[in-house]
Backbone as numpy.savetxt, mean C-alpha at the origin, in Angstrom:
# Nx Ny Nz CAx CAy CAz Cx Cy Cz
27.00 1.14 -6.59 27.61 1.63 -8.10 29.05 1.16 -8.13
29.69 0.92 -9.04 30.98 0.23 -8.91 31.68 1.66 -9.94
32.59 1.41 -9.69 33.82 2.28 -10.76 34.67 1.33 -11.35
34.66 1.81 -12.84 35.33 0.94 -14.23 36.99 1.76 -13.90
37.02 0.74 -13.79 39.09 0.70 -14.58 39.88 0.92 -15.57
39.56 2.19 -16.22 39.84 2.46 -17.38 41.09 1.73 -17.52
42.49 2.60 -16.95 43.78 2.24 -17.19 44.21 2.13 -15.32
44.75 0.50 -14.90 44.79 0.69 -14.24 46.49 1.20 -13.52
47.08 0.87 -14.98 48.75 1.37 -14.35 48.64 2.90 -14.49
47.61 3.84 -15.13 47.42 5.25 -14.94 46.66 5.59 -13.82
45.95 4.68 -12.86 45.24 4.96 -12.07 43.93 5.96 -12.32
43.52 5.61 -13.45 41.68 6.04 -13.95 40.58 5.53 -13.88
39.71 5.43 -13.60 38.19 4.92 -13.36 37.32 5.35 -13.85
35.90 5.20 -14.75 35.04 5.77 -15.26 33.84 5.44 -14.04
33.13 6.55 -14.09 31.83 6.38 -13.38 30.99 6.68 -14.31
30.46 5.01 -14.42 28.79 4.86 -14.88 28.12 5.52 -15.23
27.54 5.89 -14.43 26.17 6.45 -14.09 26.45 7.97 -14.58
27.94 8.99 -13.98 27.72 10.31 -14.46 28.61 10.53 -16.44
29.23 9.14 -16.01 30.01 9.32 -17.39 31.67 10.02 -17.08
31.92 10.31 -15.71 33.07 11.33 -16.12 34.14 10.23 -15.30
34.97 10.36 -16.28 36.73 10.06 -16.11 37.50 10.48 -14.99
37.82 10.09 -14.21 38.56 10.16 -12.59 40.34 9.94 -12.40
40.99 10.65 -11.97 42.19 9.99 -11.70 41.50 9.07 -9.99
42.02 8.20 -10.09 41.56 7.00 -8.37 42.24 7.43 -7.92
42.09 8.33 -6.29 43.14 8.72 -5.57 41.98 7.94 -4.01
43.84 7.93 -3.23 43.56 6.81 -1.94 42.60 7.31 -0.85
42.44 8.59 -1.08 42.54 9.99 0.28 40.70 9.77 -0.19
40.04 9.48 -1.29 38.50 8.70 -1.12 38.33 7.49 -0.96
36.75 7.60 -0.42 36.24 6.26 -0.23 35.21 6.02 -1.17
35.06 5.56 -1.58 33.38 5.40 -2.66 32.90 4.16 -2.61
31.63 4.38 -1.32 30.77 2.83 -1.67 29.73 2.51 -1.92
29.45 1.27 -2.64 28.58 1.20 -3.25 27.22 1.31 -2.80
26.80 1.96 -3.94 24.50 1.72 -3.24 23.67 0.75 -3.49
24.32 0.01 -4.77 23.41 -0.97 -4.79 22.32 -1.78 -3.89
23.16 -2.23 -3.00 22.63 -3.13 -1.72 21.01 -2.18 -1.58
22.13 -0.40 -0.91 21.03 0.54 -0.73 19.91 0.38 -1.55
20.13 0.56 -2.88 19.10 1.11 -3.77 18.31 -0.02 -4.06
18.27 -1.33 -3.60 18.28 -2.64 -3.97 16.73 -2.61 -2.54
17.28 -2.31 -1.25 16.57 -2.44 -0.05 15.29 -1.27 -0.48
15.84 0.26 -0.54 14.76 1.47 -1.29 14.10 1.03 -2.27
14.23 0.37 -3.11 12.83 -0.82 -4.03 12.28 -1.16 -3.72
12.59 -1.93 -1.91 11.55 -2.97 -2.18 10.81 -2.67 -1.12
11.25 -1.45 -0.75 10.07 -0.30 0.38 9.34 0.41 -0.39
9.95 0.85 -1.45 9.39 1.37 -2.32 7.90 0.87 -2.66
8.12 -0.75 -3.19 6.82 -1.56 -2.92 6.11 -1.93 -1.69
6.50 -1.92 -1.30 5.69 -2.02 0.02 4.99 -1.25 0.22
5.81 0.53 0.13 4.68 1.53 0.45 4.03 2.04 -0.73
4.12 1.63 -1.80 2.96 1.60 -3.06 1.70 0.82 -2.73
2.24 -0.20 -1.72 1.11 -1.39 -1.35 0.16 -1.24 -0.70
1.46 -0.12 0.80 0.86 0.27 1.51 -0.55 1.58 1.18
-0.08 1.94 -0.18 -0.86 2.96 -1.14 -2.42 2.50 -1.27
-2.30 1.63 -1.90 -3.00 0.67 -2.66 -4.38 0.20 -1.68
-3.92 -0.82 -0.54 -4.25 -1.13 0.14 -6.08 -0.15 0.34
-6.11 1.38 0.45 -6.90 1.51 0.55 -8.02 2.19 0.08
-7.58 1.40 -1.45 -8.07 1.58 -2.40 -8.76 -0.03 -2.73
-10.11 -0.09 -2.65 -10.50 -1.52 -2.71 -10.51 -2.32 -4.52
-10.19 -1.40 -5.49 -10.28 -1.62 -6.66 -8.69 -1.85 -7.23
-7.96 -2.12 -5.98 -6.66 -2.61 -6.34 -5.94 -3.40 -6.03
-4.82 -4.67 -6.60 -4.40 -5.47 -6.52 -3.38 -5.64 -5.35
-3.60 -6.32 -4.12 -2.30 -6.06 -3.30 -1.16 -6.71 -3.57
0.08 -6.38 -2.73 1.26 -7.65 -3.13 1.61 -8.24 -3.10
0.72 -9.07 -2.21 0.58 -10.53 -1.57 -0.58 -11.14 -1.16
-1.08 -10.76 -2.85 -2.51 -11.25 -2.74 -2.18 -12.52 -3.54
-3.16 -13.49 -3.54 -3.29 -14.43 -4.53 -4.13 -13.65 -5.85
-4.03 -14.91 -7.21 -4.46 -14.20 -8.32 -6.44 -14.29 -8.46
-6.90 -13.70 -7.84 -8.54 -13.58 -8.75 -8.77 -13.40 -7.37
-7.94 -12.15 -6.16 -9.01 -11.75 -5.83 -8.91 -10.12 -5.48
-8.88 -9.50 -6.25 -9.06 -7.95 -6.90 -9.78 -7.34 -6.41
-11.81 -8.58 -6.09 -12.65 -7.74 -6.45 -13.04 -8.44 -4.30
-12.19 -8.53 -3.51 -12.58 -9.18 -2.43 -12.93 -7.81 -1.44
-11.80 -6.92 -1.86 -12.75 -5.73 -0.55 -13.87 -5.73 -0.91
-14.53 -5.08 -2.16 -15.09 -4.86 -2.57 -16.43 -5.24 -1.89
-16.39 -6.79 -2.31 -17.71 -8.02 -2.05 -17.42 -8.07 0.08
-16.34 -8.12 0.40 -16.73 -7.81 1.64 -17.49 -6.74 2.43
-17.00 -5.32 1.65 -17.70 -4.26 2.04 -18.61 -4.03 1.94
-18.97 -4.67 0.86 -20.92 -5.01 0.06 -21.52 -5.63 1.14
-21.22 -6.65 1.54 -21.94 -8.26 2.46 -21.79 -7.39 3.61
-20.55 -6.74 4.21 -20.87 -5.55 5.19 -21.53 -4.86 6.07
-21.95 -3.86 4.99 -22.44 -2.95 4.87 -24.26 -3.61 4.55
-24.63 -4.34 4.30 -25.29 -5.18 4.17 -26.00 -5.55 4.61
-25.35 -6.34 6.49 -25.29 -6.64 7.28 -25.99 -5.06 8.23
-25.06 -4.84 8.53 -24.89 -3.60 9.16 -26.54 -2.82 9.09
-26.55 -3.00 7.46 -28.20 -1.93 7.23 -29.50 -2.60 7.58
-29.21 -4.06 7.37 -30.65 -5.23 7.96 -30.14 -4.76 9.78
-29.37 -4.68 10.19 -29.38 -4.89 11.54 -29.97 -3.93 11.85
-29.82 -2.10 11.35 -30.20 -0.61 11.87 -31.21 -0.57 11.53
-32.26 -1.51 10.71 -33.27 -1.46 10.27 -34.00 -2.27 11.02
-34.11 -2.79 11.22 -34.57 -3.66 12.62 -34.63 -3.52 13.40
-33.68 -2.69 14.03 -33.31 -2.10 14.99 -34.47 -0.77 15.22
-34.27 0.14 13.96 -35.33 1.08 13.76 -36.64 0.52 13.91
-37.27 -0.06 12.79 -38.46 -1.20 12.84 -39.02 -1.36 13.77
-38.25 -1.60 14.98 -38.96 -2.51 16.05 -38.72 -1.40 17.16
-38.21 -0.47 17.07 -38.60 1.20 18.00 -39.62 1.41 17.62
-40.09 1.90 16.08 -41.37 2.19 15.65 -42.70 1.60 15.74
-42.07 0.31 16.15 -42.93 -1.01 16.54 -43.29 -0.74 17.79
-42.63 -0.75 18.66 -42.61 -0.57 20.33 -43.57 0.97 19.99
-43.06 1.80 19.36 -43.88 3.59 20.08 -45.39 3.05 19.19
-45.49 2.68 18.46 -46.94 2.85 18.24 -47.80 1.68 19.09
-46.98 0.82 19.77 -48.03 -0.48 20.41 -48.26 0.42 21.88
-47.33 0.55 22.21 -47.90 2.07 23.16 -48.42 3.40 23.03
-48.87 3.40 22.03 -49.34 5.29 21.81 -50.56 4.45 21.78
-50.96 3.36 21.08 -51.78 2.56 21.25 -52.46 1.95 22.88
-51.62 1.18 23.16 -52.06 1.52 24.71 -52.44 2.18 25.13
-52.35 3.31 25.19 -52.28 5.00 26.12 -53.62 5.54 25.05
-53.61 5.06 24.08 -55.22 5.54 23.20 -55.11 7.17 22.56
-53.64 6.77 21.65 -52.71 8.00 21.00 -53.57 7.55 19.73
-53.48 6.50 19.23 -54.10 5.94 17.98 -55.36 4.98 18.21
């Protein structure tokens, strides 16, 4: 934020954000918050990207075009793989139980 010098000979300044016309004084220090606001905006984008990473259908900040559905596809294939593995282990245990019961005469 910068002050606009309306009348330098009368030491009048205008704050463009609040539209306040005031006398320029030597005992008050004004800092420009523009660089800080730019950094806060960048951090806001990063925070939004972090929140978007929790949802598989949102686009990420640094992702390439056409990769919006990558998390959904990876989740589908990963869950399918683990489902097949757990199903095969369960089926193997059931087959082993049936085989053991057939050996001891249970079936």
